[in-house]
XYZ file of C-alpha atoms in Angstrom:
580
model
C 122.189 42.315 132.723
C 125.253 42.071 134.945
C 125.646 41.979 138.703
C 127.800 44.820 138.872
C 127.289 47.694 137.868
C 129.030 48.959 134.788
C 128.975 50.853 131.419
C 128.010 48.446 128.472
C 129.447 50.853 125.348
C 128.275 50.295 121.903
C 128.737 52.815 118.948
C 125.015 54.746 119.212
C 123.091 53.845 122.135
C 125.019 53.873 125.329
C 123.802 53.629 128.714
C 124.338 52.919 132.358
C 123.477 49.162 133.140
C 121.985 49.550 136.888
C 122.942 47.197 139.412
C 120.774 44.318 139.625
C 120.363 40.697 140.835
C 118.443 39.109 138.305
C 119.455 38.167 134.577
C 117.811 39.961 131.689
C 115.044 37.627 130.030
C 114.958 37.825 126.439
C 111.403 36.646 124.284
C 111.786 36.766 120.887
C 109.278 37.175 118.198
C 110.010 35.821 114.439
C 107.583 35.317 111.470
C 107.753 32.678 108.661
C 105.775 31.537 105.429
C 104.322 35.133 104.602
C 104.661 39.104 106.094
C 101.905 40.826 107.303
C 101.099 37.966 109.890
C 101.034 40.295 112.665
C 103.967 39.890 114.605
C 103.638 42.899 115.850
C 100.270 42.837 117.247
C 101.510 39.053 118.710
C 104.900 40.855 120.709
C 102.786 43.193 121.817
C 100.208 40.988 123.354
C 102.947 38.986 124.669
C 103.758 41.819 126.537
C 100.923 42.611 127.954
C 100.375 38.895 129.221
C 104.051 39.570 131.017
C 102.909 42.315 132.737
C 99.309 41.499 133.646
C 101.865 38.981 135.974
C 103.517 41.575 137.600
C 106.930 42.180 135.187
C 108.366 44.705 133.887
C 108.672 44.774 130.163
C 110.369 46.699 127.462
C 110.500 45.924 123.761
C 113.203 46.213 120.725
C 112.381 46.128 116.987
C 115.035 45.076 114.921
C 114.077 45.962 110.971
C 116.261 44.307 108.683
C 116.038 47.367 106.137
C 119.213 49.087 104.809
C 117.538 52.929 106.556
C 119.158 54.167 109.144
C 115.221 54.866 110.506
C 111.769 54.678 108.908
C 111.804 58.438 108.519
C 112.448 58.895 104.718
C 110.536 56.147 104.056
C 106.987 56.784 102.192
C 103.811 55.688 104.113
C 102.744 53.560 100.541
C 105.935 51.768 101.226
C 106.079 51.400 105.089
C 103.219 52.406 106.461
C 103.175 55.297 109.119
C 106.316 56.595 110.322
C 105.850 56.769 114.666
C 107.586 59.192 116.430
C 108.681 58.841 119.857
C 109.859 61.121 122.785
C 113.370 61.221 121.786
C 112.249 62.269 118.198
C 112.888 59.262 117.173
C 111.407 58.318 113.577
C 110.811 54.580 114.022
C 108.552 51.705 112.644
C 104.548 51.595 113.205
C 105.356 48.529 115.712
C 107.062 50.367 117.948
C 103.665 52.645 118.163
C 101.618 49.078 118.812
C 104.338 48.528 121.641
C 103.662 51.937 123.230
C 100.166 51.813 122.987
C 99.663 48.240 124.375
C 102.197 48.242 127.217
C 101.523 52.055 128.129
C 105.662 52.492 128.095
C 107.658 55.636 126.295
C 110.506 54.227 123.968
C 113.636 55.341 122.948
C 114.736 55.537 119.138
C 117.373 52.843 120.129
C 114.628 50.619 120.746
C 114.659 50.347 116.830
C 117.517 48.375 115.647
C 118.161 48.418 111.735
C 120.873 46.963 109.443
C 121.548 51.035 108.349
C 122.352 51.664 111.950
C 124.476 48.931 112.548
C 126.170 48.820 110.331
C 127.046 52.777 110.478
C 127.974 52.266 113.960
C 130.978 49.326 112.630
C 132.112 51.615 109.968
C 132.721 54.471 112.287
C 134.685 52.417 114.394
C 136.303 51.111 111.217
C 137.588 54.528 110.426
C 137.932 55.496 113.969
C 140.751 52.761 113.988
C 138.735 50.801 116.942
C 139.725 47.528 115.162
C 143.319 48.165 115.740
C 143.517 46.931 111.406
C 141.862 43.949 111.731
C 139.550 43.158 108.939
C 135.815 43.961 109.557
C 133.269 41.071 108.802
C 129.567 40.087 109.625
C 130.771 37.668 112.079
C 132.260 38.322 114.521
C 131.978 42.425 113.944
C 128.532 43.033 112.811
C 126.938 40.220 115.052
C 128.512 41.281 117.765
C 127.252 44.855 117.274
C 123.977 43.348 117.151
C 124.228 41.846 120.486
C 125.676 44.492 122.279
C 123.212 46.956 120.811
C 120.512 44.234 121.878
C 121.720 44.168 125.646
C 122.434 47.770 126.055
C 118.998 48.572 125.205
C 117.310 46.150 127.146
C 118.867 47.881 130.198
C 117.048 51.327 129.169
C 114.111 51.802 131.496
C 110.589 52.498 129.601
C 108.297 52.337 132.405
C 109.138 55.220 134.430
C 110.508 53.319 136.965
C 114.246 53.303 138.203
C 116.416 50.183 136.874
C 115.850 47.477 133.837
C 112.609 46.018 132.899
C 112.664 42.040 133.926
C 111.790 41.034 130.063
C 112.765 42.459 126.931
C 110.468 41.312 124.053
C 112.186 41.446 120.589
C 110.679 41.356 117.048
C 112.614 40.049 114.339
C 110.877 41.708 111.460
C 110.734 40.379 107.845
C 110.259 36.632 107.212
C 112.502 34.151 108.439
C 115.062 33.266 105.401
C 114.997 36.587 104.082
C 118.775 37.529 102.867
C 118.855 40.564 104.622
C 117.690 39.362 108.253
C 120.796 36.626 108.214
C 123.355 38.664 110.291
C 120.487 39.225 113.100
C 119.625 35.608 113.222
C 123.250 34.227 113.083
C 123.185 37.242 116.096
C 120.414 36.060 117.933
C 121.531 32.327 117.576
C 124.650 33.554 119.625
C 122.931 35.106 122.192
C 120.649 32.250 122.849
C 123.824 30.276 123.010
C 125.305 32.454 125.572
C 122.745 33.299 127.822
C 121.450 30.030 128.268
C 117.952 28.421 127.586
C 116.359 29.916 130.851
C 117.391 33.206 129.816
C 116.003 32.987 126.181
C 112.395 31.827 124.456
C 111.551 31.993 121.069
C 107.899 32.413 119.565
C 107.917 31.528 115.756
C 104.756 33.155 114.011
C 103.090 31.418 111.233
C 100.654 30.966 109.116
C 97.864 27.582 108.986
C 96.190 28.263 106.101
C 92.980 26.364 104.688
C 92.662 24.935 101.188
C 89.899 24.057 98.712
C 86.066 23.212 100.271
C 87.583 20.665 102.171
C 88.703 23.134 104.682
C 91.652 21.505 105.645
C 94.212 22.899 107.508
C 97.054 22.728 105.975
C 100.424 22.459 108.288
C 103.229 22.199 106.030
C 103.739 25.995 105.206
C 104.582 25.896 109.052
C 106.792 22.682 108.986
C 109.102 24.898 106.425
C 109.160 27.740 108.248
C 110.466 25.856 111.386
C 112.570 23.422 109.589
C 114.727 26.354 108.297
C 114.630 28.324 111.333
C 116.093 24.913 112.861
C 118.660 25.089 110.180
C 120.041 28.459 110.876
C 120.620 27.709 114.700
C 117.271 28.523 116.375
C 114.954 26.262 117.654
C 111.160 28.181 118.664
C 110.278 26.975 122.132
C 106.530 28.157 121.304
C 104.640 28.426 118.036
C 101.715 31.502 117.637
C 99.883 30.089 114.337
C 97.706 32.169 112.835
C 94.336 31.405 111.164
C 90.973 32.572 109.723
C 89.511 29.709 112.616
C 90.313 28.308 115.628
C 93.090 25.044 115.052
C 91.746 21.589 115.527
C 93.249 19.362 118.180
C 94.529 17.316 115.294
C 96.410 20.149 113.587
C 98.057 20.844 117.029
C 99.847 17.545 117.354
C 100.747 16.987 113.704
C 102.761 20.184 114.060
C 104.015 19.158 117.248
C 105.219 15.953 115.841
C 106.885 17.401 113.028
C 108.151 21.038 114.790
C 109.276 19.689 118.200
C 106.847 21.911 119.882
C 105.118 20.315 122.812
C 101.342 20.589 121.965
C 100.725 22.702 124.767
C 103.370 25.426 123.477
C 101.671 25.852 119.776
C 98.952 28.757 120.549
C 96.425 29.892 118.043
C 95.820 33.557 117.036
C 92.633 32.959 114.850
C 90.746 36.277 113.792
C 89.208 38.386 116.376
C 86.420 41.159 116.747
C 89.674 43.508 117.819
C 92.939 43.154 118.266
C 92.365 44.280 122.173
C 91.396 40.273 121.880
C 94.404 38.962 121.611
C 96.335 39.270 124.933
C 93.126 37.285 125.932
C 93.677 34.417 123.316
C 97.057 33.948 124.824
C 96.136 34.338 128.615
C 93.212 31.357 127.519
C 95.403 29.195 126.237
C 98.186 29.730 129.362
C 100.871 31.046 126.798
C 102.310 33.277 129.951
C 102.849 29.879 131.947
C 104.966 28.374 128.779
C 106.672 31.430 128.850
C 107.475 31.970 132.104
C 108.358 28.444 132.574
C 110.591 28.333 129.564
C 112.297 31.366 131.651
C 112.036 29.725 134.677
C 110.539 32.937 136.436
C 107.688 31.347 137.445
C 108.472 32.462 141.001
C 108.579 35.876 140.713
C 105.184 36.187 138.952
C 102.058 37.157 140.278
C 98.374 35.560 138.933
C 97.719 37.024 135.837
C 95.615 39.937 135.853
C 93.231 40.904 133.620
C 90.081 42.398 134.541
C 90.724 45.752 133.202
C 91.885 44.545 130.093
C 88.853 42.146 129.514
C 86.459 44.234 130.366
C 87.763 47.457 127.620
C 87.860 44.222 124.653
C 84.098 43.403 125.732
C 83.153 46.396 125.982
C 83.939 47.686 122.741
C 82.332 44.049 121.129
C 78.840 44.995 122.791
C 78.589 48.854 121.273
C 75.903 49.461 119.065
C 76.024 53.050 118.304
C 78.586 54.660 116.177
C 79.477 57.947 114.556
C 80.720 58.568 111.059
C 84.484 60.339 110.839
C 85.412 61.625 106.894
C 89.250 61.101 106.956
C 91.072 63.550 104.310
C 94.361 62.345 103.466
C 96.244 61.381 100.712
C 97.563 57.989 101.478
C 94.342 56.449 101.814
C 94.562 53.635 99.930
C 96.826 51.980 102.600
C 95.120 52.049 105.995
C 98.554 51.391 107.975
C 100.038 54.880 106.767
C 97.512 56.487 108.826
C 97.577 53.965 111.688
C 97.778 56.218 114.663
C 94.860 58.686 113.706
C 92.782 55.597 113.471
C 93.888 54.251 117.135
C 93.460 57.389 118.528
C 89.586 57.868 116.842
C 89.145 54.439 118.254
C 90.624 55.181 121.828
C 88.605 58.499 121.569
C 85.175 56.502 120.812
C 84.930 53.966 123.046
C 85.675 56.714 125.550
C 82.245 57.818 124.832
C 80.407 54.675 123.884
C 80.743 54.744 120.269
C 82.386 52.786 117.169
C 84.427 54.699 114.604
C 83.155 54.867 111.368
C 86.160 56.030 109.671
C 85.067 56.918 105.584
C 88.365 57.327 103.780
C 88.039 60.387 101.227
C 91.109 60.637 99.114
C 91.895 64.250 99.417
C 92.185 64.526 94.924
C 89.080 63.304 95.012
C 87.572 66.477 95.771
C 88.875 69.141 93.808
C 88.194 70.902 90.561
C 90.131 68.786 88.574
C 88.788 65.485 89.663
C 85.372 66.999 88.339
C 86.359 67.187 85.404
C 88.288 63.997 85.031
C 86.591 61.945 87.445
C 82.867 62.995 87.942
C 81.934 60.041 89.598
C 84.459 59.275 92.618
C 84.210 63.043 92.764
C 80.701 62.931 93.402
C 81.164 60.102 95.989
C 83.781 61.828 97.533
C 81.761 64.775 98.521
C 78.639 63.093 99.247
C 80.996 61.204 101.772
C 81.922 64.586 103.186
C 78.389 65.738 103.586
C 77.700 62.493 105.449
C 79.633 62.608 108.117
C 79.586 64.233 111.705
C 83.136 65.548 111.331
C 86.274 66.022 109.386
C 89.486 65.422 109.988
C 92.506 65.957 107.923
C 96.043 64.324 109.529
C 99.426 65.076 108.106
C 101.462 64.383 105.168
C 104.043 66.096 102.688
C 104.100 67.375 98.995
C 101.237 69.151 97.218
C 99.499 66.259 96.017
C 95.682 66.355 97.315
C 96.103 69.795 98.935
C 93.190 71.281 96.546
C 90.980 68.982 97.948
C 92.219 69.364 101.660
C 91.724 72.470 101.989
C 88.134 72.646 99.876
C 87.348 69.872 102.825
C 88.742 72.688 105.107
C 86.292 75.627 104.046
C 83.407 73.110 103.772
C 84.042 72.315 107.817
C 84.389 75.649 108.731
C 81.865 77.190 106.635
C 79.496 74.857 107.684
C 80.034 74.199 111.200
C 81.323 70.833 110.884
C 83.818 69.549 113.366
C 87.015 69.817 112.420
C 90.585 68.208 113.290
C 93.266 69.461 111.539
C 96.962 67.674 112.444
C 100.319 69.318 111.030
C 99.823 69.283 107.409
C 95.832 69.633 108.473
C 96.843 72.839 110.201
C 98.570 74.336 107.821
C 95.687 73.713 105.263
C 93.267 75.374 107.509
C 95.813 78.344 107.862
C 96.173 78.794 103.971
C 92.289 78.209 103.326
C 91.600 80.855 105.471
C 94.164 83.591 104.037
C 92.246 82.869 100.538
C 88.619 83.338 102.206
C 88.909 85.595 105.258
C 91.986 87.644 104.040
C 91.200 88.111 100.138
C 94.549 86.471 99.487
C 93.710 84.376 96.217
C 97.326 82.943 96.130
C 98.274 82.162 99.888
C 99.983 79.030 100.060
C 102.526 77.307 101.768
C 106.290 77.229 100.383
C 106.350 73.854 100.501
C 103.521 73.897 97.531
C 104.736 77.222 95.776
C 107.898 78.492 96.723
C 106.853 81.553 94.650
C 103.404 82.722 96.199
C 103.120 86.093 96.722
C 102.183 84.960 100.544
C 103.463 82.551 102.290
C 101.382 82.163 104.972
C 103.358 78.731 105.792
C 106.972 78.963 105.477
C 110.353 75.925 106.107
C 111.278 76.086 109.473
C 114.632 78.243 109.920
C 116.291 75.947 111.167
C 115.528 73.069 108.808
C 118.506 71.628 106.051
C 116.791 71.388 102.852
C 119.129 69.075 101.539
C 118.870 66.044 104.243
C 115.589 64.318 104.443
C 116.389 62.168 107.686
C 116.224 63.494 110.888
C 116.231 66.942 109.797
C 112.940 68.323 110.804
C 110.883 69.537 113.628
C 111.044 66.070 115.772
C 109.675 64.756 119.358
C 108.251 65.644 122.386
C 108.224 70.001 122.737
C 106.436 72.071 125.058
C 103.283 74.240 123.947
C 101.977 77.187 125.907
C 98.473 77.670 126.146
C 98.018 81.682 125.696
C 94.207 81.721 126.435
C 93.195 79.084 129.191
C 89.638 79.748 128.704
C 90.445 77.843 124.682
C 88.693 74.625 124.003
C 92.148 73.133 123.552
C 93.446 73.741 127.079
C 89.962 72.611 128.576
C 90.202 69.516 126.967
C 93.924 69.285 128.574
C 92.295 69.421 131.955
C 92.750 73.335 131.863
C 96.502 73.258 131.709
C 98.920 75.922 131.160
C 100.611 73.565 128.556
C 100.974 70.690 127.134
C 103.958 68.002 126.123
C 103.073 67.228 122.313
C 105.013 64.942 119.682
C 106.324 66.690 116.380
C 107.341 65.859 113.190
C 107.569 68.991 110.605
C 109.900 71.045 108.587
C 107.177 73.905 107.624
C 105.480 76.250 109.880
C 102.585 78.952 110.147
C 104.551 81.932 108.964
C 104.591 84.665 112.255
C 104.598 87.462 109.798
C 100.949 86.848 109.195
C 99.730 85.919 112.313
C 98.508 89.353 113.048
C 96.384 89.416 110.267
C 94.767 86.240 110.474
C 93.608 87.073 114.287
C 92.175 90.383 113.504
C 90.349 88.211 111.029
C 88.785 85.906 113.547
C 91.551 83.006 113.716
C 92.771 82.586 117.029
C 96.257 81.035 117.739
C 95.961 79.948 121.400
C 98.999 77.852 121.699
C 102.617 78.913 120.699
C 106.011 77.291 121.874
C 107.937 78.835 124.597
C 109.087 82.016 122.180
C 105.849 82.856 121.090
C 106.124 82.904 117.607
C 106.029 79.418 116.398
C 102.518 78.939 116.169
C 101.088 75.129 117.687
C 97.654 75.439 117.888
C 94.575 76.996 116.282
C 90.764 77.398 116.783
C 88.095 79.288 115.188
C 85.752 80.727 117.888
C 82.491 80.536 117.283
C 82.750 77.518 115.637
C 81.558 73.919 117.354
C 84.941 72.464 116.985
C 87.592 73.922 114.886
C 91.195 73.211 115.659
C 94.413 72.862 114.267
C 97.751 71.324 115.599
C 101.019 71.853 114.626
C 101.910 68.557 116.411
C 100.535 64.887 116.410
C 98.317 63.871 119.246
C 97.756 60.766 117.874
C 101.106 59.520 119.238
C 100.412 59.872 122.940
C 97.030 58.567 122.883
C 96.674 55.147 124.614
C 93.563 52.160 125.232
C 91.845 53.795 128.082
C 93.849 57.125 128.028
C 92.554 58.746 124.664
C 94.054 62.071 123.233
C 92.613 65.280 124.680
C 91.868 66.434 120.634
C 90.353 63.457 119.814
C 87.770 63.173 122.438
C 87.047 66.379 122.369
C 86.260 65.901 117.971
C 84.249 63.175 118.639
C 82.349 64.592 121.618
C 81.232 67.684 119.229
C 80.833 65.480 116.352
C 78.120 64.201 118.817
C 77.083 67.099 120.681
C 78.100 66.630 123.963
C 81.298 68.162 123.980
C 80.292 71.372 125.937
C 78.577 69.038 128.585
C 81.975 67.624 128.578
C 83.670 70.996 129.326
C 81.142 71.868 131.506
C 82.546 69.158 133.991
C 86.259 70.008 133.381
């Protein structure tokens, strides 16, 4: 941040730099030893500490990956792909960021080595380097920083002017070849803003060997030893652990990190992760940060009661309800991490755990019965077992069989039923086949050939781009019925601001049909023929979604869809309605 005001330009994200007396504060977050440590979970909770003392915060995730965004990226490989306001297509963290800070990100708020370096080589062949030859250093780095500062500036609160701190996660593990240019980056940054201006949390891993159960600190010593060798020197280290660290594992890794003792925090496993802006607030990590910023003046005492009480509260529940998850990517939890954040927000709402049972959706066809009697078996008995159904999105045909036999199974038997995007679209097509005689409805995207295409590609979609090419962000859905269950549960509003992320739609050719059939489509966008939402009346619950809910949804704040499946699931939702 500057004094005066001014434009900062960079290649992509540009933006007007408000006037402002105080310095930008920069925490960042890196990992070493292993991935999967959490760092994201840790940035997050740093945040949250920040602002519990009265700052402002905003957050950038820098992913070293050659992708210009997450958005072509499988959810085997990746994980889910979040999408924000802006339609961005960004990294999971940036949905952990959201959720735990209660803040609305921009797509620039994800920083990757396809972006940058997209944004030097237009400028290349723009001629901005007046011939010069175009290297990592200066060129790329400096892209880096500018794209660091520029962002920072971007206001995610919904207030007027820059947050106080930005928190940045360095993703991948330090010494990865591909991370290099952002950590030569960040070195120079810390250089030139100065150590008030800049604190650096290294994330690691303590792990404990053999019966002994020794702690072992030398994974760590590495870690910091060659973060120390590239330029950077952490000012605080979060270790992570199955237990909490010993006093005598604290100061051999101060001795041989140059940490002070009372800088090394411990994130040790939790009940929930909701835990873990506590574990830092215990052990004073916003005072070490704050005084490593020297903004201990402008702070307020921490507060925390609100947050305390929803990560104790959820610890003493004793009652939960059983959700049957239909997907296709269930063998890796994280590609579906939003659905299960919103079932959780949604629960504790009203009093209960999740009990999310994972059905993989090929599981339950014809086919598996044949191949696989026994998981099919399990797979259904699953089904049958649980209080509702919900079936989230997802592309390509694989599974769809069994979606959409979990589909007529939930309306057929008056099982609550959530279907988002893909989910939709199944419940669409299942219905043609059953309601409509139409053995071979399908969607193009599964038989380009069917005789009726009840789900067709979106006009205006490329179908030879995969990035950034589809139905993406925050769009407007009109409610045409306001006595639907849908715009109830949206505190009987006349619409509703969703998050998309689609190239295929319900066909409007067909709509006719399928509501002289019984299908109602109460929700449309503002031309009336893209169809957004769905419900079967006379049904307990039975919606579909065009968007995903499960974006917006937020600790305290759950997703009007999602409360409203697990209130039928447990039979209060008309009680619930009732009071609306």
């Amino acid at each position: 941040m500057v004094a005066d005001a001014k434009i900062i330009e960079v290649d992509a994200p540009t933006v007007a730099v408000m006037q402002t007396k105080r310095q930008m504060k920069y925490v960042l977050v890196t990992g070493g030893v292993v991935s999967g440590l959490g760092k994201g979970v840790t940035a997050s909770s740093i945040g949250v500490v920040l602002k519990a003392c009265g700052l402002r915060v905003t957050s950038i995730k820098i992913d070293p990956y050659l992708n210009t965004d997450a958005g072509t990226m499988s959810p085997f490989e990746h994980g889910e792909v979040f999408v924000l306001d802006d339609g961005g297509e960004v990294d999971l963290d940036l949905g952990n960021y959201e959720r735990f800070l209660d803040i609305t990100l921009t797509k620039e708020n994800n920083i990757t080595t396809g972006k940058i370096y997209q944004s030097v080589i237009n400028k290349e062949r723009r001629g901005d380097y007046l011939g010069k030859t175009v290297q990592v250093v200066p060129h790329i780095t400096d892209a880096i920083k500018n794209w660091i500062e520029s962002v920072s500036s971007i206001p995610v609160d919904g207030k007027d002017g820059p947050a106080d701190i930005c928190v940045i996660e360095l993703g991948g593990t330090v010494g990865d070849i591909e991370s290099m240019p952002f950590i030569e980056a960040l070195r120079q940054l810390s250089f030139s803003l100065g150590n008030e201006n800049f604190c650096l949390v290294h994330v690691s891993l303590v792990p404990v060997l053999g019966v002994v159960g020794e702690q072992k600190t030398k994974p760590t010593q590495h870690s910091v030893r060659e973060l120390r060798a590239l330029g950077l020197t952490p000012d605080l280290l979060a270790c992570r652990s199955a237990q909490p660290l010993r006093e005598g594992t604290k100061e051999k890794l101060s001795q041989f990190c140059h940490v002070p003792v009372s800088n090394i925090l411990n994130i040790h496993d939790v009940p929930n992760i909701w835990h873990i802006p506590l574990l830092l607030w215990n052990q004073n990590a916003h005072e070490a940060i704050l005084k490593q910023l020297n903004c201990l003046s402008i702070c307020n005492a921490p507060n925390f009661q609100s947050w305390t009480k929803m990560a104790e509260s959820y610890d003493n529940l004793t009652s939960s309800v059983k959700i049957a998850m239909v997907g296709k990517y269930v063998g890796l939890s994280d590609s579906y991490l939003s659905v299960v954040k919103a079932l959780l927000h949604a629960c504790v709402a009203c009093s209960l755990r999740p009990s999310v049972e994972w059905v993989a959706a090929s599981d339950l066809d014809d086919e598996s019965a044949r191949l696989t009697p026994q998981a099919h078996a399990t797979a259904w008995e699953t089904i049958k077992s649980c209080s509702c159904i919900l079936v989230p999105g997802g592309f390509g045909d694989r599974g769809v069989p069994g979606m959409i036999l979990a589909a007529k199974y939930a309306r057929e038997n008056k099982v609550p039923y959530l279907g988002i995007c893909l989910g939709m679209q199944i419940s669409v097509i299942e219905f043609s086949r059953s309601a409509l005689g139409m053995e071979r409805a399908n969607s193009e995207e599964f038989d380009p050939e069917t005789l009726y295409p009840v789900v067709i590609f979106m006009p205006e979609g490329s179908r030879t781009h995969m990035g950034s090419t589809m139905r993406l962000g925050s769009r407007r859905t009109f409610f045409q019925d306001l006595n639907c269950i849908s715009s109830k549960l949206y505190g009987n509003s006349s619409f509703v601001d969703e998050r998309h992320r689609h190239r295929y739609e319900v066909n409007p050719d067909f709509v006719e049909s399928l509501e002289s059939a019984g299908l109602k489509f109460v929700g449309s966008d503002e031309s009336g023929k893209r169809m957004e939402v769905l419900e079967l009346p006379n049904h307990p619950y039975y919606i579909g979604v065009q968007f995903h809910p499960e974006f917006k949804s937020r600790p305290g704040k759950p997703s009007a869809l999602f409360l409203g499946l697990i209130l039928a699931a447990t039979g209060k939702l008309q009680a619930h309605l009732d009071k609306a």
